[in-house]
JSON list of C-alpha atoms in Angstrom, two decimals:
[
{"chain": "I", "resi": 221, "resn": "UNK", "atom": "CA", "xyz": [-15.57, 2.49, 13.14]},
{"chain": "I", "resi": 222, "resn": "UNK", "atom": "CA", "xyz": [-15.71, 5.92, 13.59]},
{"chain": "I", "resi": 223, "resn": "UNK", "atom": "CA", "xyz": [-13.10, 8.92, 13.87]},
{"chain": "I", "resi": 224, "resn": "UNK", "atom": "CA", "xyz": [-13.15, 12.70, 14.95]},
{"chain": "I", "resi": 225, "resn": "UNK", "atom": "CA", "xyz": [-11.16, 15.25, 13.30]},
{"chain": "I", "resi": 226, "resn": "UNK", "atom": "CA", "xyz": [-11.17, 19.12, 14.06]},
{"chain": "I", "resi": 227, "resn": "UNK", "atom": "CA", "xyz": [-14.54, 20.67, 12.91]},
{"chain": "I", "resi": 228, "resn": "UNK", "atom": "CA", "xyz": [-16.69, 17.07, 13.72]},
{"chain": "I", "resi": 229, "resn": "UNK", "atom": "CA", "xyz": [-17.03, 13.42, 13.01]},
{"chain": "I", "resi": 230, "resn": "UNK", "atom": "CA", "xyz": [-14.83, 12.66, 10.16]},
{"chain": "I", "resi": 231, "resn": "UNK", "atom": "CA", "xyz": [-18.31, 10.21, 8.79]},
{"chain": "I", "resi": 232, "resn": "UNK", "atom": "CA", "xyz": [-20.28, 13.97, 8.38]},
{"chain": "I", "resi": 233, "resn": "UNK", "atom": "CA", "xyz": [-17.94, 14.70, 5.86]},
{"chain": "I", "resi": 234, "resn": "UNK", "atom": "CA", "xyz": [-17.97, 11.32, 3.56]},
{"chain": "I", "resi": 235, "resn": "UNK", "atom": "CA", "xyz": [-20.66, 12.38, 1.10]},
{"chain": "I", "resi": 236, "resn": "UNK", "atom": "CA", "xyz": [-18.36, 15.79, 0.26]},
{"chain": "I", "resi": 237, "resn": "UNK", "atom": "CA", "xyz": [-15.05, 14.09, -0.26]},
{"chain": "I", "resi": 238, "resn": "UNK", "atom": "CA", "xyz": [-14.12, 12.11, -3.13]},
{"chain": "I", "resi": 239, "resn": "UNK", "atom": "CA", "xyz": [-12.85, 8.66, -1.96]},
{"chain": "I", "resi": 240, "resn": "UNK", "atom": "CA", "xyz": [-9.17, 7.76, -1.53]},
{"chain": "I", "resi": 241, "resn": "UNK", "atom": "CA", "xyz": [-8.42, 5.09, -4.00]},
{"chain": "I", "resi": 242, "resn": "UNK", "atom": "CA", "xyz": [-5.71, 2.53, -2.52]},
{"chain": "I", "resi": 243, "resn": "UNK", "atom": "CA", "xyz": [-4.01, -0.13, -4.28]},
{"chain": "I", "resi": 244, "resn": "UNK", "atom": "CA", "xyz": [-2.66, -2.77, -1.55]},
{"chain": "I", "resi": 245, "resn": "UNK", "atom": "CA", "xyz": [0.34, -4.13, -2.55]},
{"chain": "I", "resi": 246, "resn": "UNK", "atom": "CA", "xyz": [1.61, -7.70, -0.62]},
{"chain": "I", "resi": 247, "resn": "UNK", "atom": "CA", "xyz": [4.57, -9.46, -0.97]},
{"chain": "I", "resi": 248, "resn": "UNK", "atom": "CA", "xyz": [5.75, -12.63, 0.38]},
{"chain": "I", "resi": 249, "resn": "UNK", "atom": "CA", "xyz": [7.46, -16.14, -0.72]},
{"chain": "I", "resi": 250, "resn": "UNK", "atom": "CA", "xyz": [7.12, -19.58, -2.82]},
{"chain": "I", "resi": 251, "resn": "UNK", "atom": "CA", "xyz": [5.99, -20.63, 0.44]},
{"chain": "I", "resi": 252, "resn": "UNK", "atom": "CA", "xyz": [3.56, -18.09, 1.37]},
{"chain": "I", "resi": 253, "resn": "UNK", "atom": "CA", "xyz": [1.41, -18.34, -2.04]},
{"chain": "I", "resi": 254, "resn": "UNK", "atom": "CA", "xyz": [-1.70, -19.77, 0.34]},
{"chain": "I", "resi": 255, "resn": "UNK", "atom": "CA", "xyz": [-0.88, -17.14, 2.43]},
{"chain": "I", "resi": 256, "resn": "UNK", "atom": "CA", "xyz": [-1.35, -14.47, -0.86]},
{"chain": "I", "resi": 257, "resn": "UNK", "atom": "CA", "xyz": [-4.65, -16.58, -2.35]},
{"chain": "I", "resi": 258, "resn": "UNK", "atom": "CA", "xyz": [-6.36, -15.89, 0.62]},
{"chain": "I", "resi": 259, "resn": "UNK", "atom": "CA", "xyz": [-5.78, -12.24, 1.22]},
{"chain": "I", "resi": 260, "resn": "UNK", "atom": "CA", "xyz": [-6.79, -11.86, -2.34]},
{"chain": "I", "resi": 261, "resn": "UNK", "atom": "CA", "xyz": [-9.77, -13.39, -1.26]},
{"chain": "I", "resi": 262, "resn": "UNK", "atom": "CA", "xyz": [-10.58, -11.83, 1.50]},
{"chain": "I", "resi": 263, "resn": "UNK", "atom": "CA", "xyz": [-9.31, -7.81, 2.74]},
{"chain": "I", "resi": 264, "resn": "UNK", "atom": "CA", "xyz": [-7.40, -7.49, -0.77]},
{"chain": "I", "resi": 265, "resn": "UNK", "atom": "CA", "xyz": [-11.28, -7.85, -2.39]},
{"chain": "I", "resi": 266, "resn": "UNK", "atom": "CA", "xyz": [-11.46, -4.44, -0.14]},
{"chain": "I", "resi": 267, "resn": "UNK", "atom": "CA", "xyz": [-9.16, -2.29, -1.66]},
{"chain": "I", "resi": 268, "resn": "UNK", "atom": "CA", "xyz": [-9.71, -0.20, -4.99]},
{"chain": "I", "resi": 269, "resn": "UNK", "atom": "CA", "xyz": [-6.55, -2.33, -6.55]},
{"chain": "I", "resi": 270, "resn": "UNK", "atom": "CA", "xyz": [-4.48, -5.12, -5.16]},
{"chain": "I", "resi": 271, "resn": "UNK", "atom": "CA", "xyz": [-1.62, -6.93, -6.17]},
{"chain": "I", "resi": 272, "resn": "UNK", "atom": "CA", "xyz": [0.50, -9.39, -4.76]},
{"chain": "I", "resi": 273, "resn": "UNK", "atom": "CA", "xyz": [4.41, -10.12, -5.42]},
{"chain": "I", "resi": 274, "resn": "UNK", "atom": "CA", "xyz": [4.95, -13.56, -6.08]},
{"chain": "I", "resi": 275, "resn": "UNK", "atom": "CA", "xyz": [7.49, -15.91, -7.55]},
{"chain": "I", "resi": 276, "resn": "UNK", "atom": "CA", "xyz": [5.01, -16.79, -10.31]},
{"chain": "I", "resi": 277, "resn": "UNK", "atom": "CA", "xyz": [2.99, -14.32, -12.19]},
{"chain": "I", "resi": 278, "resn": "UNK", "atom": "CA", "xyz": [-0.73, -15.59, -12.14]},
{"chain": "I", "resi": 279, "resn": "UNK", "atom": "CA", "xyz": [-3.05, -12.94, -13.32]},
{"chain": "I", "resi": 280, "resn": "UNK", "atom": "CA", "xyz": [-6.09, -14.52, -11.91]},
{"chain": "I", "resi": 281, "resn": "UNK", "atom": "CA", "xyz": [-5.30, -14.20, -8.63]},
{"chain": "I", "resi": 282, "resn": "UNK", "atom": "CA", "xyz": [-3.25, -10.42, -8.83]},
{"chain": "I", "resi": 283, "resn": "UNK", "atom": "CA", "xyz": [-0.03, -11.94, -8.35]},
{"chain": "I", "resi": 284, "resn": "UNK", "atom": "CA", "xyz": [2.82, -10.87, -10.41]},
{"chain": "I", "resi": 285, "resn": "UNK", "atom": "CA", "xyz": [6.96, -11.76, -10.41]},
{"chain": "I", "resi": 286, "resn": "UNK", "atom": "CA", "xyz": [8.79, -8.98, -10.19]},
{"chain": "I", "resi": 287, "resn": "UNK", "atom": "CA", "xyz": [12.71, -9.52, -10.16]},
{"chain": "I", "resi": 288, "resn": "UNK", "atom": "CA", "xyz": [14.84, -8.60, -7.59]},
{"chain": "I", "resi": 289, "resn": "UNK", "atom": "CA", "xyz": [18.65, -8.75, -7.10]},
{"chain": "I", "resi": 290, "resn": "UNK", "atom": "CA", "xyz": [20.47, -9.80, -3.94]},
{"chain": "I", "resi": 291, "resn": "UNK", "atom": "CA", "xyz": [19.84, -12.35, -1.64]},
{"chain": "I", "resi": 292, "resn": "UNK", "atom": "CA", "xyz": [17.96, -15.43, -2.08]},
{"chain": "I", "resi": 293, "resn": "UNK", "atom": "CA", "xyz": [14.40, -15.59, -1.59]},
{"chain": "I", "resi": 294, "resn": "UNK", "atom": "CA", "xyz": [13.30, -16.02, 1.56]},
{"chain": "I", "resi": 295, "resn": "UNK", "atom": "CA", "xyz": [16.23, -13.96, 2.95]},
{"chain": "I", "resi": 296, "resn": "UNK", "atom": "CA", "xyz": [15.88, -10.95, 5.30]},
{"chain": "I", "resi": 297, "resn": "UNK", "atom": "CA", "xyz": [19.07, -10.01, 3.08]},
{"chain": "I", "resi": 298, "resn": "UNK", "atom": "CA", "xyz": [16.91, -9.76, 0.01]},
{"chain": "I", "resi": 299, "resn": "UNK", "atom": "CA", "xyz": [14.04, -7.35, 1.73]},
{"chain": "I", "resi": 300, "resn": "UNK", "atom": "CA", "xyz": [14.74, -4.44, 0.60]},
{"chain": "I", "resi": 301, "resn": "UNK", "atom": "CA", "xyz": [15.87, -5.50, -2.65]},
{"chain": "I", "resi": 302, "resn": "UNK", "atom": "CA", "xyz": [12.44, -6.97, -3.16]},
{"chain": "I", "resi": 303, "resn": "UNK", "atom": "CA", "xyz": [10.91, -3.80, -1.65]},
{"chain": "I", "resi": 304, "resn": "UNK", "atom": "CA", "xyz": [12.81, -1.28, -3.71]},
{"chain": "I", "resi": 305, "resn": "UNK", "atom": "CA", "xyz": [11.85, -3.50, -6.97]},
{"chain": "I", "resi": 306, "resn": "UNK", "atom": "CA", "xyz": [8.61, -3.34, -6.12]},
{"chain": "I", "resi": 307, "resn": "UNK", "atom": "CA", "xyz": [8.10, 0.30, -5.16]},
{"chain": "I", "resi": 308, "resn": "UNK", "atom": "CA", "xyz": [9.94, 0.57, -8.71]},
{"chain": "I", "resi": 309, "resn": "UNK", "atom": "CA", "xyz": [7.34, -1.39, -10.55]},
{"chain": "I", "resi": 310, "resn": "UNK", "atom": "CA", "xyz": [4.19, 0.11, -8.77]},
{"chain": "I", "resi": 311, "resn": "UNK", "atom": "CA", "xyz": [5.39, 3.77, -9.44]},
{"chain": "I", "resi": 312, "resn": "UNK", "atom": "CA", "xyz": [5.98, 3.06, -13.41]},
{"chain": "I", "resi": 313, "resn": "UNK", "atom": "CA", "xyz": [2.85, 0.94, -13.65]},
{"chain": "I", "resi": 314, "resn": "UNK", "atom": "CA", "xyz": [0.27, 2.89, -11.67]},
{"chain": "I", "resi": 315, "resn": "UNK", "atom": "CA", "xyz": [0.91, 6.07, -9.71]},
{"chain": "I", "resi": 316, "resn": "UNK", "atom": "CA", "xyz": [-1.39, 7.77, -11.59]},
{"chain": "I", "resi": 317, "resn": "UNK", "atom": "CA", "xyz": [-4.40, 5.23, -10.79]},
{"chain": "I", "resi": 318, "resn": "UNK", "atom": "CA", "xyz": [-4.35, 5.50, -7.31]},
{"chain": "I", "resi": 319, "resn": "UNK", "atom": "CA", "xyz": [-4.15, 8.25, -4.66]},
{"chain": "I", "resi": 320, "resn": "UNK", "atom": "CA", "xyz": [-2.07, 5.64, -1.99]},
{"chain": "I", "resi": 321, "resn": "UNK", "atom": "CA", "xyz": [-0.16, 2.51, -1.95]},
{"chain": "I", "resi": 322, "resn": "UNK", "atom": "CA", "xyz": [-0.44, 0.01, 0.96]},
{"chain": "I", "resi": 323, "resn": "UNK", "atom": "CA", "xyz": [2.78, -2.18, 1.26]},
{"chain": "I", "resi": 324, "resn": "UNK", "atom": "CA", "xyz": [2.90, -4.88, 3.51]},
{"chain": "I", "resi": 325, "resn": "UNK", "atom": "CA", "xyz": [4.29, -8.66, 3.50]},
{"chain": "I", "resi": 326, "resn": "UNK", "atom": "CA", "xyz": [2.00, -11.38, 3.63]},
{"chain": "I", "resi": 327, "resn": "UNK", "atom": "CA", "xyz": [1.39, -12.17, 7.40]},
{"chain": "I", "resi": 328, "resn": "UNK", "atom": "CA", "xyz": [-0.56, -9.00, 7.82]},
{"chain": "I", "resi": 329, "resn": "UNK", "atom": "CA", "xyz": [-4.15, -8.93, 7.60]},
{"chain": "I", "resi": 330, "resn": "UNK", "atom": "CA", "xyz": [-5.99, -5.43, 7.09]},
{"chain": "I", "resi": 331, "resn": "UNK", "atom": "CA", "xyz": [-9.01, -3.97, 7.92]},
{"chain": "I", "resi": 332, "resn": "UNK", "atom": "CA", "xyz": [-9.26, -1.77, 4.64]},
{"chain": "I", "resi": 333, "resn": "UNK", "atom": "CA", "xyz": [-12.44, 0.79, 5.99]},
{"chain": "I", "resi": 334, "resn": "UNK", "atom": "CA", "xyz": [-9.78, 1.49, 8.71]},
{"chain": "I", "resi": 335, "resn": "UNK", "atom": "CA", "xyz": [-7.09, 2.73, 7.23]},
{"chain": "I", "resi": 336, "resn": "UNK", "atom": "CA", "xyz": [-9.47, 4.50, 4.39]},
{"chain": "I", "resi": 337, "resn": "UNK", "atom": "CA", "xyz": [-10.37, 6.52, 7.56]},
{"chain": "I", "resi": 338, "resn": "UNK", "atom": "CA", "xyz": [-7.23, 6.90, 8.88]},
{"chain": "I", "resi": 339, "resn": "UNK", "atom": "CA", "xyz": [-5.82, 8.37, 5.70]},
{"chain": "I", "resi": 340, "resn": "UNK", "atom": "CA", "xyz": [-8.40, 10.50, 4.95]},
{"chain": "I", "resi": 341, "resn": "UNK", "atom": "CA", "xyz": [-8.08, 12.08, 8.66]},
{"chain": "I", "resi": 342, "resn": "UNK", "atom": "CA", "xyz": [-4.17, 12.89, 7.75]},
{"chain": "I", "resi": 343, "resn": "UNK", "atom": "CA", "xyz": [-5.36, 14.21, 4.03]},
{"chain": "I", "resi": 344, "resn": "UNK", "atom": "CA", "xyz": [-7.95, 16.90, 6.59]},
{"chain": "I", "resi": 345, "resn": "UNK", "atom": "CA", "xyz": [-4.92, 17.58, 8.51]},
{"chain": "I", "resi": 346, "resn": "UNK", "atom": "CA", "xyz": [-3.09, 18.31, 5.69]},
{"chain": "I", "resi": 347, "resn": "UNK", "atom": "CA", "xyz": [-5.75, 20.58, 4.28]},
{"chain": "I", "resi": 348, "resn": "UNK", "atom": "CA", "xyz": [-5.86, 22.22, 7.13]},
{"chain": "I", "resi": 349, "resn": "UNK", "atom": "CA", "xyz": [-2.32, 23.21, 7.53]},
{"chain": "I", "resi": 350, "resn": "UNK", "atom": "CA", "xyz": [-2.48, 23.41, 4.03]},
{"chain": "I", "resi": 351, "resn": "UNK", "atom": "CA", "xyz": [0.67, 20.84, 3.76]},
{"chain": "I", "resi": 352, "resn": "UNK", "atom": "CA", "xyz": [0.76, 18.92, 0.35]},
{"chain": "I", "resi": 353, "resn": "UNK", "atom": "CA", "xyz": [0.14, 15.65, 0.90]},
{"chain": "I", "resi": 354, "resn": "UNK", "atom": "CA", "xyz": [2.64, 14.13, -2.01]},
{"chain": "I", "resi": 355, "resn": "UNK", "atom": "CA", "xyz": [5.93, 14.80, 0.20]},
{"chain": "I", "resi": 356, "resn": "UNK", "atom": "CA", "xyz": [6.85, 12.46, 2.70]},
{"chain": "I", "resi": 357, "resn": "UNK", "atom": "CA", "xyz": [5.33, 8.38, 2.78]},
{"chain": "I", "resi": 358, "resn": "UNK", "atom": "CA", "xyz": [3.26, 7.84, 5.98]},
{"chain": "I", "resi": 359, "resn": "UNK", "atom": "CA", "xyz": [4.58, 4.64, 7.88]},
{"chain": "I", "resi": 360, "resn": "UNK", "atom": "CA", "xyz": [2.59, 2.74, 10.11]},
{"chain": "I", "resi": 361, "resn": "UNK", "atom": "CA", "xyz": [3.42, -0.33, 12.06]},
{"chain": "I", "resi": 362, "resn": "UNK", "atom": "CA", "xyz": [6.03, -1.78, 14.55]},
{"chain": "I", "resi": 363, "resn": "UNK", "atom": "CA", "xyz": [9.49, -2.41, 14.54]},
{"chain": "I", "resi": 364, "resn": "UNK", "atom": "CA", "xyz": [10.89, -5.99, 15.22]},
{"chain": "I", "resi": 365, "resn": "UNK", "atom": "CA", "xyz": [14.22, -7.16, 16.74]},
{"chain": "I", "resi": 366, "resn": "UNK", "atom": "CA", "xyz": [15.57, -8.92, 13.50]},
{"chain": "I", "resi": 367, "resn": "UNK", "atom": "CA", "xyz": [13.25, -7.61, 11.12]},
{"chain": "I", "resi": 368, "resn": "UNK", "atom": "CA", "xyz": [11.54, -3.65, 10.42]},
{"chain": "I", "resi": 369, "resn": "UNK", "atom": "CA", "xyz": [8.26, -4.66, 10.33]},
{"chain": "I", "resi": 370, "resn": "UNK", "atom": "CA", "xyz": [6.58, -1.48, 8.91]},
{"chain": "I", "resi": 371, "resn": "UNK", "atom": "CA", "xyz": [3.82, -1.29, 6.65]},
{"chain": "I", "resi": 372, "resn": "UNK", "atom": "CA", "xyz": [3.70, 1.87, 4.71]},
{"chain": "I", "resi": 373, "resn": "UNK", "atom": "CA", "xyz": [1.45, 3.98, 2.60]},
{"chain": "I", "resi": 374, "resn": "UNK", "atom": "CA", "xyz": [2.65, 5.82, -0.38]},
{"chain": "I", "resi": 375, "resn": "UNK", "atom": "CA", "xyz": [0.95, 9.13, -1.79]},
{"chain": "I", "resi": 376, "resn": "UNK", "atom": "CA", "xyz": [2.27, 9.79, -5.51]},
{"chain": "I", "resi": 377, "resn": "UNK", "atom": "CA", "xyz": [1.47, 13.58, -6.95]},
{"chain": "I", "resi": 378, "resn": "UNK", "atom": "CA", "xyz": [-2.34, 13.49, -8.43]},
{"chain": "I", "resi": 379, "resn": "UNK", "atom": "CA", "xyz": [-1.69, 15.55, -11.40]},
{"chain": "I", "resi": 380, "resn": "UNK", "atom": "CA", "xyz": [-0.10, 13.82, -14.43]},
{"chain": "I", "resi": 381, "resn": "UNK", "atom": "CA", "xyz": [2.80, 15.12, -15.93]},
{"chain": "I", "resi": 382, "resn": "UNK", "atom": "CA", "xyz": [1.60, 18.51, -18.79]},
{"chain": "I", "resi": 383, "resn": "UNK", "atom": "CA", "xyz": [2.26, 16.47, -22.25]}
]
């Protein structure tokens, strides 16, 4: 796994760069909880903080309820209700813990390393078009017929607010 960026191979400059820290976020259905057990278990071990939306809050296994309104679960309807709650929660309960957010529903599986590298090769872009990197999300993914099937990573500003 390897990736080139303007001025070399983007593994030259590991040891000199901090490392991202991403929290992968998953959300998915009663039904799906097998589904949310095992990505906990296997690429959500991967990432520096993982949670999964859940009907049931079990803290064992990083999955939390987090209320929604509209729709009934299961319901494409309900989506972006669920999403919206949940981009609510993350941002009051950790944007200051992690430099991105990984949002994606339960059917995905992720190869973590990956996308570390293909986020830090947009944070060298940005550095070197000296963008900051806080302003716009970066989506990723596909779009379906019936469904927008888009994961999505979320930068939040790194400096806490002066108190």
């Amino acid at each position: 796994v390897g990736g080139t960026v303007a001025g070399g191979n983007l593994e030259d400059n590991v040891d000199t760069v901090p490392p991202l820290r991403v929290m992968c976020v998953v959300y998915g259905y009663t039904r799906s909880r097998s589904r949310l057990e095992a990505i906990g278990d296997t690429w959500g071990r991967r990432c520096d903080g993982f949670m999964a939306l859940s009907p049931e809050t079990v803290p064992a296994l990083g999955m939390v309820h987090v209320p929604h309104f509209g729709g009934y679960e299961g319901s494409i309807k309900s989506l972006w209700q669920i999403l919206r709650s949940l981009l609510a929660y993350v941002h009051d309960n950790y944007k200051w813990d992690y430099d991105y957010f990984h949002f994606c529903q339960e059917d995905v599986y992720l190869i973590v390393e990956n996308l570390r590298l293909f986020l830090r090769e947009l944070e060298m872009e940005n550095e070197k078009t000296k963008e900051p990197k806080c302003l716009n999300p970066v989506f990723t993914g596909l779009r379906c017929a019936a469904l927008c099937c888009v994961a999505f990573h979320v930068p939040f500003p790194h400096t806490p607010p002066s108190q």
